[in-house]
Coordinates of C-alpha atoms in Angstrom, one line a residue:
Chain F
X129 CA 108.7 76.4 126.6
X130 CA 106.4 76.2 123.9
X131 CA 103.2 77.7 124.0
X132 CA 99.8 76.7 122.5
X133 CA 101.1 72.6 123.2
X134 CA 97.7 70.6 123.4
X135 CA 97.1 68.4 126.4
X136 CA 99.4 65.1 125.5
X137 CA 96.9 62.3 126.9
X138 CA 94.8 62.6 123.6
X139 CA 97.2 63.6 121.7
X140 CA 98.5 60.7 122.8
X141 CA 95.7 58.3 121.6
X142 CA 95.1 60.3 118.3
X143 CA 98.7 60.0 117.6
X144 CA 98.7 56.2 118.0
X145 CA 95.1 56.0 114.9
X146 CA 97.0 57.2 113.0
X147 CA 99.8 56.4 113.1
X148 CA 98.1 53.2 112.4
X149 CA 96.9 54.4 109.5
X150 CA 99.1 56.7 107.8
X151 CA 101.5 53.9 107.6
X152 CA 102.2 54.4 103.5
X153 CA 105.1 53.0 101.8
X154 CA 105.8 56.6 100.2
X155 CA 108.3 55.9 97.1
X156 CA 109.6 59.3 97.2
X157 CA 110.2 60.1 100.9
X158 CA 111.0 56.4 101.8
X159 CA 114.6 55.1 101.2
X160 CA 114.4 51.4 102.6
X161 CA 112.5 49.8 99.6
X162 CA 116.3 48.9 97.8
X163 CA 118.6 47.4 100.6
X164 CA 120.5 46.2 97.3
X165 CA 121.2 49.9 94.6
X166 CA 120.2 51.7 97.6
X167 CA 119.6 55.8 95.5
X168 CA 118.5 58.2 96.5
X169 CA 117.3 62.0 94.6
X170 CA 119.6 65.2 95.1
X171 CA 117.7 67.5 93.1
X172 CA 116.3 65.8 90.2
X173 CA 119.0 63.2 89.5
X174 CA 118.9 59.6 91.5
X175 CA 122.0 59.5 93.0
X176 CA 124.0 56.2 94.4
X177 CA 122.7 56.7 99.2
X178 CA 126.5 57.5 100.1
X179 CA 126.9 60.0 97.5
X180 CA 124.0 62.1 97.9
X181 CA 126.1 63.6 101.2
X182 CA 128.4 64.3 99.3
X183 CA 127.3 65.9 96.6
X184 CA 124.9 68.0 99.0
X185 CA 128.5 68.5 100.7
X186 CA 129.8 69.4 97.5
X187 CA 126.9 72.2 97.2
X188 CA 127.4 73.3 100.1
X189 CA 131.1 74.1 99.6
X190 CA 130.6 76.3 97.2
X191 CA 127.9 78.5 98.7
X192 CA 129.0 78.9 102.6
X193 CA 130.9 81.8 102.2
X194 CA 127.5 83.5 100.4
X195 CA 125.6 81.3 102.3
X196 CA 123.2 84.4 104.0
X197 CA 123.5 86.5 100.9
X198 CA 121.7 83.2 98.8
X199 CA 119.4 82.7 102.0
X200 CA 118.8 86.9 101.3
X201 CA 117.9 86.7 97.4
X202 CA 116.0 83.1 97.8
X203 CA 113.8 84.7 100.6
X204 CA 113.8 88.3 99.8
X205 CA 115.2 88.6 102.6
X206 CA 112.2 87.0 104.4
X207 CA 114.3 84.5 106.2
X208 CA 115.2 86.4 108.7
X209 CA 111.4 87.3 110.7
X210 CA 111.1 83.4 110.3
X211 CA 114.3 82.7 111.5
X212 CA 113.3 85.4 114.9
X213 CA 109.7 84.0 114.7
X214 CA 111.5 80.2 114.5
X215 CA 113.1 81.9 118.5
X216 CA 111.3 83.6 120.1
X217 CA 108.1 81.0 119.5
X218 CA 110.4 78.9 121.2
X219 CA 111.3 81.2 124.3
X220 CA 114.7 79.2 124.9
X221 CA 116.5 79.9 128.5
X222 CA 116.8 78.8 131.8
X223 CA 114.0 80.0 134.1
X224 CA 115.0 82.0 138.1
X225 CA 113.8 79.4 139.7
X226 CA 116.6 76.5 137.5
X227 CA 119.3 75.1 138.5
X228 CA 120.3 73.0 135.9
X229 CA 121.6 74.9 132.6
X230 CA 119.8 73.6 129.4
X231 CA 122.2 72.0 126.7
X232 CA 120.7 73.6 122.7
X233 CA 122.2 71.2 120.1
X234 CA 121.4 73.2 116.5
X235 CA 122.2 70.8 114.1
X236 CA 123.4 71.8 110.4
X237 CA 123.8 75.0 111.8
X238 CA 126.8 75.8 110.2
X239 CA 126.0 79.0 109.9
X240 CA 124.5 80.0 113.0
X241 CA 122.5 82.4 113.1
X242 CA 119.8 80.1 115.0
X243 CA 122.1 79.2 117.8
X244 CA 124.0 82.4 118.7
X245 CA 120.1 83.6 117.9
X246 CA 119.4 81.7 120.5
X247 CA 121.9 82.4 122.9
X248 CA 121.8 85.9 122.5
X249 CA 117.3 84.8 123.7
X250 CA 118.4 84.0 126.5
X251 CA 120.8 86.4 127.6
X252 CA 118.7 88.8 127.2
X253 CA 115.4 87.8 128.3
X254 CA 116.2 85.3 130.9
X255 CA 119.7 86.4 131.7
X256 CA 120.9 83.0 131.1
X257 CA 124.3 83.1 130.8
X258 CA 124.9 78.6 131.0
X259 CA 123.6 77.2 128.6
X260 CA 125.5 74.7 126.7
X261 CA 125.2 75.3 122.9
X262 CA 126.1 72.7 120.4
X263 CA 126.6 73.8 116.3
X264 CA 126.5 70.8 114.4
X265 CA 127.1 70.8 110.5
X266 CA 128.4 67.9 107.9
X267 CA 130.0 70.7 105.8
X268 CA 133.6 72.2 107.6
X269 CA 133.5 75.2 106.0
X270 CA 129.7 75.9 106.6
X271 CA 130.7 75.7 109.9
X272 CA 133.9 77.8 109.9
X273 CA 131.8 79.9 108.5
X274 CA 129.7 79.7 111.9
X275 CA 133.2 80.0 113.7
X276 CA 133.9 83.4 111.6
X277 CA 131.0 84.9 112.5
X278 CA 130.7 84.7 116.1
X279 CA 134.8 86.0 116.4
X280 CA 132.8 88.5 114.8
X281 CA 130.4 89.4 116.5
X282 CA 132.7 88.9 119.8
X283 CA 130.6 86.5 121.9
X284 CA 130.3 82.9 121.9
X285 CA 134.3 82.4 119.7
X286 CA 136.2 80.3 122.7
X287 CA 133.5 80.1 124.7
X288 CA 134.1 76.9 126.9
X289 CA 130.0 77.4 126.7
X290 CA 129.2 76.5 122.8
X291 CA 131.7 74.1 120.7
X292 CA 131.5 73.1 117.2
X293 CA 131.4 69.9 116.0
X294 CA 131.8 68.9 112.4
X295 CA 128.9 65.9 112.7
X296 CA 127.1 63.7 111.1
X297 CA 122.7 64.5 111.4
X298 CA 122.0 60.8 110.9
X299 CA 124.3 59.8 113.5
X300 CA 126.0 62.3 115.9
X301 CA 128.5 59.7 116.7
X302 CA 129.4 62.8 119.5
X303 CA 126.9 63.2 121.2
X304 CA 125.7 61.0 123.6
X305 CA 122.1 60.0 124.0
X306 CA 119.8 62.0 126.4
X307 CA 121.8 64.8 126.8
X308 CA 120.0 67.6 125.6
X309 CA 117.2 70.0 126.0
X310 CA 116.1 71.4 122.7
X311 CA 117.6 70.6 119.8
X312 CA 117.3 72.9 116.5
X313 CA 117.6 72.0 112.9
X314 CA 117.3 75.1 110.8
X315 CA 116.2 75.0 106.5
X316 CA 118.8 71.9 107.2
X317 CA 116.3 68.5 107.7
X318 CA 116.0 69.0 103.5
X319 CA 119.3 67.5 103.0
X320 CA 119.0 64.9 104.8
X321 CA 119.7 62.0 102.9
X322 CA 117.8 60.2 104.8
X323 CA 115.1 62.0 106.6
X324 CA 113.4 60.3 109.2
X325 CA 117.3 58.1 110.6
X326 CA 117.3 62.1 111.0
X327 CA 115.1 61.9 112.9
X328 CA 115.7 59.3 114.8
X329 CA 118.7 60.3 115.9
X330 CA 117.5 63.4 116.9
X331 CA 114.8 61.3 119.4
X332 CA 118.1 59.6 120.5
X333 CA 119.8 62.6 121.4
X334 CA 117.1 64.4 123.4
X335 CA 116.6 64.4 127.5
X336 CA 112.8 62.8 127.8
X337 CA 110.9 65.7 128.0
X338 CA 113.3 67.3 125.2
X339 CA 111.9 68.9 122.3
X340 CA 112.1 68.7 119.1
X341 CA 112.1 72.1 116.9
X342 CA 112.8 72.6 113.3
X343 CA 111.8 75.0 111.0
X344 CA 111.3 73.8 106.9
X345 CA 109.9 75.0 103.6
X346 CA 106.5 73.6 103.4
X347 CA 104.4 72.9 100.6
X348 CA 102.4 76.1 100.3
X349 CA 98.8 76.8 101.0
X350 CA 97.5 79.5 98.8
X351 CA 96.7 79.4 95.0
X352 CA 98.5 82.6 94.7
X353 CA 101.8 82.4 96.4
X354 CA 102.2 79.1 94.9
X355 CA 102.0 80.3 91.6
X356 CA 103.9 83.0 92.5
X357 CA 106.6 80.9 93.8
X358 CA 106.2 78.9 91.3
X359 CA 107.8 81.5 88.8
X360 CA 110.7 82.4 91.3
X361 CA 111.9 79.1 91.8
X362 CA 112.2 78.8 88.1
X363 CA 114.4 82.1 87.2
X364 CA 116.1 81.8 90.8
X365 CA 118.9 79.5 89.1
X366 CA 119.4 82.2 86.6
X367 CA 119.4 84.4 88.7
X368 CA 121.9 82.7 90.1
X369 CA 123.4 82.1 88.0
X370 CA 124.2 85.4 87.0
X371 CA 124.9 86.6 90.1
X372 CA 126.6 84.0 91.5
X373 CA 127.9 82.4 89.4
X374 CA 126.3 79.2 90.6
X375 CA 123.4 77.4 88.6
X376 CA 123.9 73.7 89.3
X377 CA 123.2 74.9 93.5
X378 CA 119.9 76.8 92.7
X379 CA 118.9 74.4 90.5
X380 CA 119.2 72.6 92.8
X381 CA 117.8 73.9 96.1
X382 CA 114.8 75.4 94.5
X383 CA 114.7 71.2 93.8
X384 CA 115.3 69.8 97.6
X385 CA 112.5 72.5 98.6
X386 CA 110.3 70.6 96.2
X387 CA 110.7 66.8 97.1
X388 CA 110.5 68.0 100.8
X389 CA 107.6 66.4 102.3
X390 CA 103.6 68.6 103.2
X391 CA 103.4 69.8 106.1
X392 CA 101.1 66.8 107.5
X393 CA 103.3 64.7 105.9
X394 CA 106.6 65.5 108.1
X395 CA 104.5 65.1 110.8
X396 CA 103.6 62.1 110.4
X397 CA 107.8 60.6 110.3
X398 CA 108.3 62.9 113.7
X399 CA 105.8 60.6 115.6
X400 CA 106.9 58.2 113.8
X401 CA 110.8 57.9 115.3
X402 CA 108.6 57.9 119.0
X403 CA 107.2 61.9 119.7
X404 CA 104.6 63.6 121.2
X405 CA 102.5 66.3 120.7
X406 CA 103.7 66.6 117.2
X407 CA 102.7 70.2 115.9
X408 CA 103.7 72.4 113.9
X409 CA 102.8 76.4 112.4
X410 CA 102.7 76.9 109.0
X411 CA 104.8 80.2 107.9
X412 CA 103.4 82.9 105.4
X413 CA 100.8 80.6 103.0
X414 CA 103.0 78.0 104.0
X415 CA 105.9 78.9 102.5
X416 CA 108.1 77.6 105.6
X417 CA 106.2 75.7 108.1
X418 CA 107.9 75.3 111.7
X419 CA 107.2 71.9 112.9
X420 CA 107.9 70.4 116.8
X421 CA 108.0 67.4 119.0
X422 CA 108.0 65.9 122.6
X423 CA 110.1 63.3 124.0
X424 CA 107.8 61.2 125.8
Chain E
X299 CA 56.4 111.1 107.8
X300 CA 58.7 109.1 105.3
X301 CA 62.1 109.9 107.1
X302 CA 64.8 111.4 105.7
X303 CA 67.5 109.9 106.3
X304 CA 70.9 111.4 104.6
X305 CA 73.6 108.5 103.6
X306 CA 76.5 109.1 101.0
X307 CA 76.6 107.3 98.5
X308 CA 73.1 107.5 98.1
X309 CA 69.6 108.9 97.6
X310 CA 66.8 108.8 99.7
X311 CA 63.5 108.0 98.6
X312 CA 61.0 109.9 98.3
X313 CA 58.1 107.8 98.0
X314 CA 56.0 108.7 101.0
X315 CA 56.6 105.2 103.3
X316 CA 58.0 104.3 106.6
X317 CA 61.5 103.0 104.9
X318 CA 63.3 104.9 103.1
X319 CA 65.5 103.1 100.6
X320 CA 68.8 104.6 99.3
X321 CA 69.4 104.0 95.3
X322 CA 72.7 103.8 95.0
X323 CA 74.3 106.2 92.9
X324 CA 77.7 105.3 91.4
X325 CA 77.2 100.9 90.4
X326 CA 80.6 99.1 92.1
X327 CA 81.2 96.5 89.6
X328 CA 85.0 96.6 89.6
X329 CA 85.2 97.1 93.3
X330 CA 83.3 93.9 94.5
X331 CA 85.4 92.0 91.7
X332 CA 88.6 92.2 93.8
X333 CA 86.2 91.8 96.8
X334 CA 85.4 88.7 95.6
X335 CA 88.3 87.4 94.2
X336 CA 90.7 88.3 96.6
X337 CA 88.4 86.8 99.4
X338 CA 88.3 83.9 96.7
X339 CA 92.3 83.5 97.5
X340 CA 93.4 84.5 100.1
X341 CA 90.0 84.1 102.4
X342 CA 88.5 81.1 101.1
X343 CA 90.6 78.1 101.3
X344 CA 87.9 76.3 103.8
X345 CA 84.9 77.2 101.5
X346 CA 86.8 75.4 98.1
X347 CA 87.5 72.8 101.0
X348 CA 84.1 72.8 102.6
X349 CA 82.9 72.2 98.0
X350 CA 85.0 69.9 97.2
X351 CA 83.6 68.0 100.5
X352 CA 80.1 67.7 98.7
X353 CA 81.9 67.3 95.8
X354 CA 82.7 64.4 96.7
X355 CA 86.3 64.5 96.0
X356 CA 88.2 65.0 99.8
X357 CA 87.2 61.6 101.6
X358 CA 86.7 59.6 98.2
X359 CA 88.4 55.7 99.4
X360 CA 88.5 55.4 95.1
X361 CA 91.3 58.4 94.7
X362 CA 95.1 56.8 95.1
X363 CA 96.0 59.5 97.4
X364 CA 99.7 59.0 97.7
X365 CA 100.0 58.0 94.1
X366 CA 97.9 61.6 93.4
X367 CA 101.4 62.9 95.7
X368 CA 103.2 61.6 93.9
X369 CA 102.0 62.6 90.3
X370 CA 102.0 66.3 92.5
X371 CA 105.2 66.1 92.9
X372 CA 106.8 65.4 89.7
X373 CA 104.9 67.6 87.6
X374 CA 106.2 69.7 89.8
X375 CA 109.5 69.2 89.6
X376 CA 109.4 69.0 86.2
X377 CA 108.1 72.3 85.6
X378 CA 111.0 73.5 87.4
X379 CA 113.7 71.1 85.7
X380 CA 111.8 72.3 82.4
X381 CA 112.6 76.3 81.9
X382 CA 115.7 76.5 80.0
X383 CA 115.0 76.9 75.4
X384 CA 116.6 74.0 74.6
X385 CA 118.4 70.9 75.9
X386 CA 122.3 71.4 77.5
X387 CA 124.8 70.5 73.9
X388 CA 127.5 70.7 75.2
X389 CA 128.8 69.9 80.1
X390 CA 128.1 73.2 81.3
X391 CA 125.9 74.6 78.6
X392 CA 122.8 76.7 80.6
X393 CA 121.2 77.8 78.2
X394 CA 119.1 81.3 78.1
X395 CA 115.9 83.4 76.8
X396 CA 116.7 86.1 75.1
X397 CA 115.6 88.3 78.1
X398 CA 117.6 86.1 80.5
X399 CA 120.7 87.1 77.9
X400 CA 119.8 90.7 77.9
X401 CA 119.7 90.8 81.7
X402 CA 123.7 88.6 81.6
X403 CA 124.2 91.4 79.4
X404 CA 123.0 94.2 82.2
X405 CA 124.0 93.7 85.3
X406 CA 127.4 91.9 83.9
X407 CA 127.7 95.0 81.7
X408 CA 127.4 97.5 84.7
X409 CA 129.9 95.3 87.6
X410 CA 132.9 95.0 84.7
X411 CA 132.7 98.9 84.7
X412 CA 133.0 98.6 88.8
X413 CA 135.4 95.8 89.1
X414 CA 136.7 95.5 86.3
X415 CA 139.1 93.7 88.4
X416 CA 136.5 90.9 88.8
X417 CA 137.1 87.9 86.3
X418 CA 134.4 86.3 87.0
X419 CA 132.7 89.7 85.6
X420 CA 134.9 89.9 82.1
X421 CA 133.9 86.8 81.5
X422 CA 130.4 87.4 82.3
X423 CA 129.8 90.7 79.4
X424 CA 131.5 88.3 77.3
X425 CA 129.3 85.3 76.7
X426 CA 126.6 87.7 77.1
X427 CA 128.4 89.9 73.9
X428 CA 129.1 87.3 71.7
X429 CA 126.6 87.9 69.0
X430 CA 125.9 85.1 66.8
X431 CA 127.0 87.3 63.6
X432 CA 130.4 87.7 64.8
X433 CA 131.0 83.8 66.2
X434 CA 129.6 83.2 62.9
X435 CA 132.1 85.4 60.9
X436 CA 135.1 83.9 63.6
X437 CA 133.9 80.5 62.3
X438 CA 133.8 81.4 58.7
X439 CA 137.7 82.8 58.8
X440 CA 138.8 79.4 60.7
X441 CA 137.1 77.3 57.8
X442 CA 138.3 79.4 55.1
X443 CA 142.6 78.9 56.4
X444 CA 143.5 74.9 56.4
X445 CA 145.2 76.0 60.0
X446 CA 142.5 77.0 61.4
X447 CA 140.3 73.4 59.7
X448 CA 142.9 71.9 61.5
X449 CA 142.4 73.6 65.0
X450 CA 138.3 73.0 64.5
X451 CA 139.2 69.0 64.0
X452 CA 141.5 68.5 66.8
X453 CA 139.9 70.8 69.2
X454 CA 142.4 71.0 71.2
X455 CA 142.5 72.6 75.1
X456 CA 144.9 74.7 76.5
X457 CA 145.7 73.9 79.7
X458 CA 149.2 73.9 81.8
X459 CA 149.8 69.5 81.0
X460 CA 148.7 69.3 77.7
X461 CA 151.8 72.0 76.4
X462 CA 154.2 70.5 78.4
X463 CA 155.3 74.7 80.6
X464 CA 158.4 72.0 82.7
X465 CA 159.8 70.8 79.3
X466 CA 159.7 74.7 76.9
X467 CA 161.6 75.7 79.9
X468 CA 164.6 73.2 77.9
X469 CA 163.8 74.7 75.3
X470 CA 165.4 77.0 73.1
X471 CA 166.0 81.1 74.0
X472 CA 164.9 82.1 70.9
X473 CA 161.6 79.3 70.6
X474 CA 158.1 80.8 71.1
X475 CA 157.7 78.1 74.6
X476 CA 161.0 79.3 75.7
X477 CA 159.6 83.3 76.0
X478 CA 155.9 81.9 77.3
X479 CA 157.2 80.1 79.8
X480 CA 159.3 82.5 80.8
X481 CA 156.6 85.0 80.2
X482 CA 153.8 83.2 82.1
X483 CA 156.5 82.8 85.2
X484 CA 157.5 86.7 85.5
X485 CA 153.8 87.8 84.7
X486 CA 152.4 85.2 87.4
X487 CA 149.9 83.9 85.6
X488 CA 149.4 80.4 84.4
X489 CA 146.5 79.3 81.9
X490 CA 144.4 77.0 83.4
X491 CA 142.5 80.4 85.2
X492 CA 140.0 80.2 82.0
X493 CA 136.4 79.8 82.5
X494 CA 134.8 77.4 81.3
X495 CA 131.8 78.5 78.5
X496 CA 128.0 78.2 79.9
X497 CA 125.6 81.0 77.9
X498 CA 127.2 80.4 74.7
X499 CA 124.5 78.0 72.2
X500 CA 125.5 76.8 69.4
X501 CA 129.0 74.1 70.7
X502 CA 130.9 74.4 67.9
X503 CA 130.8 78.4 68.7
X504 CA 131.8 77.4 72.4
X505 CA 135.4 75.9 70.6
X506 CA 136.0 78.9 69.2
X507 CA 134.7 81.2 72.4
X508 CA 137.2 79.2 74.2
X509 CA 140.2 79.2 72.3
X510 CA 139.6 82.9 72.1
X511 CA 139.7 83.3 75.3
X512 CA 142.6 80.5 76.1
X513 CA 144.5 82.0 73.6
X514 CA 145.2 85.4 74.8
X515 CA 148.7 84.8 77.0
X516 CA 149.7 82.9 73.7
X517 CA 148.7 86.7 72.7
X518 CA 150.3 89.2 75.7
X519 CA 153.6 86.2 75.5
X520 CA 154.4 87.3 71.6
X521 CA 153.8 90.6 72.1
X522 CA 155.7 90.8 76.1
X523 CA 152.4 93.5 76.7
X524 CA 152.7 92.9 80.9
X525 CA 149.0 91.8 82.8
X526 CA 148.9 95.5 84.0
X527 CA 146.0 96.9 82.9
X528 CA 147.5 99.5 80.1
X529 CA 149.0 95.3 78.9
X530 CA 146.1 94.2 79.0
X531 CA 143.4 97.2 77.0
X532 CA 147.0 97.1 74.5
X533 CA 146.0 93.3 73.4
X534 CA 142.7 93.9 73.6
X535 CA 142.9 96.5 71.3
X536 CA 144.6 93.6 68.9
X537 CA 142.4 91.6 69.7
X538 CA 139.8 94.3 68.6
X539 CA 141.2 95.0 65.1
X540 CA 141.8 92.0 64.5
X541 CA 139.1 89.9 65.7
X542 CA 136.4 92.3 65.7
X543 CA 135.1 90.3 69.5
X544 CA 133.0 93.4 71.1
X545 CA 134.3 92.8 74.5
X546 CA 137.4 93.5 72.8
X547 CA 136.3 96.7 71.0
X548 CA 134.2 97.6 74.5
X549 CA 137.4 97.2 77.0
X550 CA 139.6 99.6 74.9
X551 CA 136.2 102.2 74.0
X552 CA 135.7 102.7 77.7
X553 CA 138.7 101.0 80.0
X554 CA 141.0 103.6 79.7
X555 CA 138.5 106.9 80.8
X556 CA 139.5 104.4 84.7
X557 CA 143.6 105.2 84.2
X558 CA 145.9 107.9 84.9
X559 CA 146.8 110.8 81.7
X560 CA 150.0 109.4 82.2
X561 CA 148.5 105.9 81.2
X562 CA 146.3 107.2 78.9
X563 CA 149.5 109.4 77.3
X564 CA 151.1 106.0 76.6
X565 CA 148.3 104.1 75.9
X566 CA 146.6 107.0 73.1
X567 CA 151.0 107.1 71.6
X568 CA 152.4 104.0 71.5
X569 CA 150.5 101.3 72.3
X570 CA 146.9 102.3 70.8
X571 CA 148.2 103.4 67.2
X572 CA 150.1 99.8 67.2
X573 CA 147.3 97.8 68.6
X574 CA 144.6 99.4 65.9
X575 CA 147.5 99.4 63.1
X576 CA 149.1 95.5 64.0
X577 CA 145.6 94.1 64.2
X578 CA 144.8 95.2 61.3
X579 CA 147.2 93.8 59.2
X580 CA 148.3 90.5 60.4
X581 CA 147.0 87.2 60.0
X582 CA 143.7 86.3 61.5
X583 CA 145.2 85.0 65.2
X584 CA 142.3 83.0 65.4
X585 CA 144.2 80.6 63.2
X586 CA 147.3 80.1 64.6
X587 CA 148.1 76.5 66.4
X588 CA 149.8 77.9 68.9
X589 CA 150.7 75.0 69.9
X590 CA 152.5 73.7 66.8
X591 CA 154.9 76.7 67.1
X592 CA 155.9 75.9 70.3
X593 CA 159.4 74.9 69.1
X594 CA 159.9 77.5 65.7
X595 CA 161.7 80.5 66.6
X596 CA 159.9 83.5 67.7
X597 CA 161.0 86.2 64.8
X598 CA 160.1 83.8 62.1
X599 CA 157.0 83.5 63.8
X600 CA 156.6 87.1 64.2
X601 CA 157.6 87.2 60.5
X602 CA 155.1 84.5 58.9
X603 CA 151.7 86.8 61.0
X604 CA 153.0 89.6 60.8
X605 CA 153.4 90.8 63.9
X606 CA 156.2 93.1 65.8
X607 CA 155.9 94.0 69.5
X608 CA 156.3 97.5 70.7
X609 CA 158.5 98.3 72.7
X610 CA 158.9 97.4 76.2
X611 CA 155.7 97.7 78.7
X612 CA 157.7 97.6 81.6
X613 CA 160.6 99.1 80.7
X614 CA 158.7 102.2 79.8
X615 CA 157.6 102.1 83.1
X616 CA 160.4 101.4 85.1
X617 CA 162.4 104.8 83.3
X618 CA 159.8 107.1 83.6
X619 CA 159.9 106.1 87.3
X620 CA 163.8 106.2 87.6
X621 CA 163.8 109.5 86.0
X622 CA 161.2 109.9 89.3
X623 CA 162.6 109.4 91.5
X624 CA 165.9 110.7 90.2
X625 CA 164.0 114.4 90.1
X626 CA 163.0 113.5 93.9
X627 CA 167.0 113.2 95.1
X628 CA 168.3 115.8 93.5
X629 CA 165.7 118.3 94.8
X630 CA 166.2 117.1 98.1
X631 CA 169.8 117.3 97.4
X632 CA 168.5 121.2 96.7
X633 CA 166.2 121.9 99.5
X634 CA 169.0 120.6 102.2
X635 CA 171.8 122.5 100.6
X636 CA 169.6 125.5 100.2
X637 CA 168.3 124.8 104.0
X638 CA 171.9 125.3 104.6
X639 CA 171.6 129.0 104.2
X640 CA 168.7 129.5 106.6

């Protein structure tokens, strides 16, 4: 399904080497160093790990209803282009010569834009009306927004193909092992308390040959763009405070983007989870990047 | 023979050689500078990295790249955290630069004009227009009065449980506490919904402004003004005349234009004159320790403050509604009677 992936064998060999070389303990992104008082980062604050998912949940509860507006403001509407490219590149859909429907899972995709986009694309391009989709989110309000969108759209609401589940992405207890063909996560993985655990769970949940496909903010590779982005990130919380009456959520978002590992580091984290043929594509000078990996 | 090739930007040389040199008509300094800049920043990533590799800055064994990465992230995070002009002075304080305060004023001003029913817009506009001279004036007012000084010292918060609203229901009917309770329940409001202060820098000023916001309901209850827009404009006018708060002045000046003509007539004839007169005559309302006078007789309070309520707005509206209904009924009957002749 993904175009332009390298030959598996050579990549596997280089991956084994890079894995050994890059097996560095990065204290920022590795939360396993202190088991006793396990702390992690919530934006710029250091909080006990158990608290982080609650606090992240709170951020998303307060922004759930205006999430699309917030995304529009943050990325000046470009996020729609990114998501379109994300789906087009994935090229999802049960091919006409195939007998089994595909099983998609969209994680931290409460608002449903990627989930419904995938199903629409599959139907439009391949006439696929049987593939199933699990829309999964840790936050019930975001999931409710997603279901409401489905209701407003007039499809995927009360549809046996689409399930809406409240799940922690690091556990996914209701999803069986080796049961999904495609695992997508769009602008959600930076909010995971333990990103590596999320990646490991993605590995568990995917079938052999299944694709892990992630769209997330990443490191900007252009100096001019970086300067512009930094200025934008400094004024964004104030705009959020004036327009949406919410300073803290935007401050958290801007800092969580900063803390997220860069393209190469995230690629090595995906490889550490066991995926192969891991690659990435930077979009818009590296503001965000699509990472993918295939379960052996 | 020299070939005479005429190209767009130059003149052919007239020297008799086989080659033609082009002498540029004008030098392209700005264009070349811009091209160089654009190429360097937009297209020159690989060239810059090659330079670094030549200098030995890339793939340097002596560099701790993990540490560098960490430092870079910390630096950028610090830049993001230190965007405010000062540290927060109280819980929920968001310090703003002057340009941001201006932006707040513009945006909340426009939104308040089109959507005054949305409380957040009014709250933001109130804080945006709470200029230092006004807050200093209020502060001095409070400091010059013994009750005001006590309020500043105690910093009372107005909440349902602190006021013990349920106990107020049991008070004698002539007390202010009972009147306040019945007014709250009749208008279906509660003092808990007052938004916290965010944009005022001085914590004492922030408290004074919070106190002003919270006492707004007390002014309503004391003067029996309902929460419909006419009542709100009346109370705002009272506050404007008494305390000089810019938001109240703005509200008094601009809000009446969005009302119907009969509402405007009532305002201009009765309520606004009452409000301005009473506001100028009565004691500064910010110095009243409302929590302590809940059990006092309401008329005593009015005497003390020199603030007497106007005619009841709801009664006036009901009377007018009744009169219109009677007119409609009368003409309906007349119309029916007349149609019998046809």
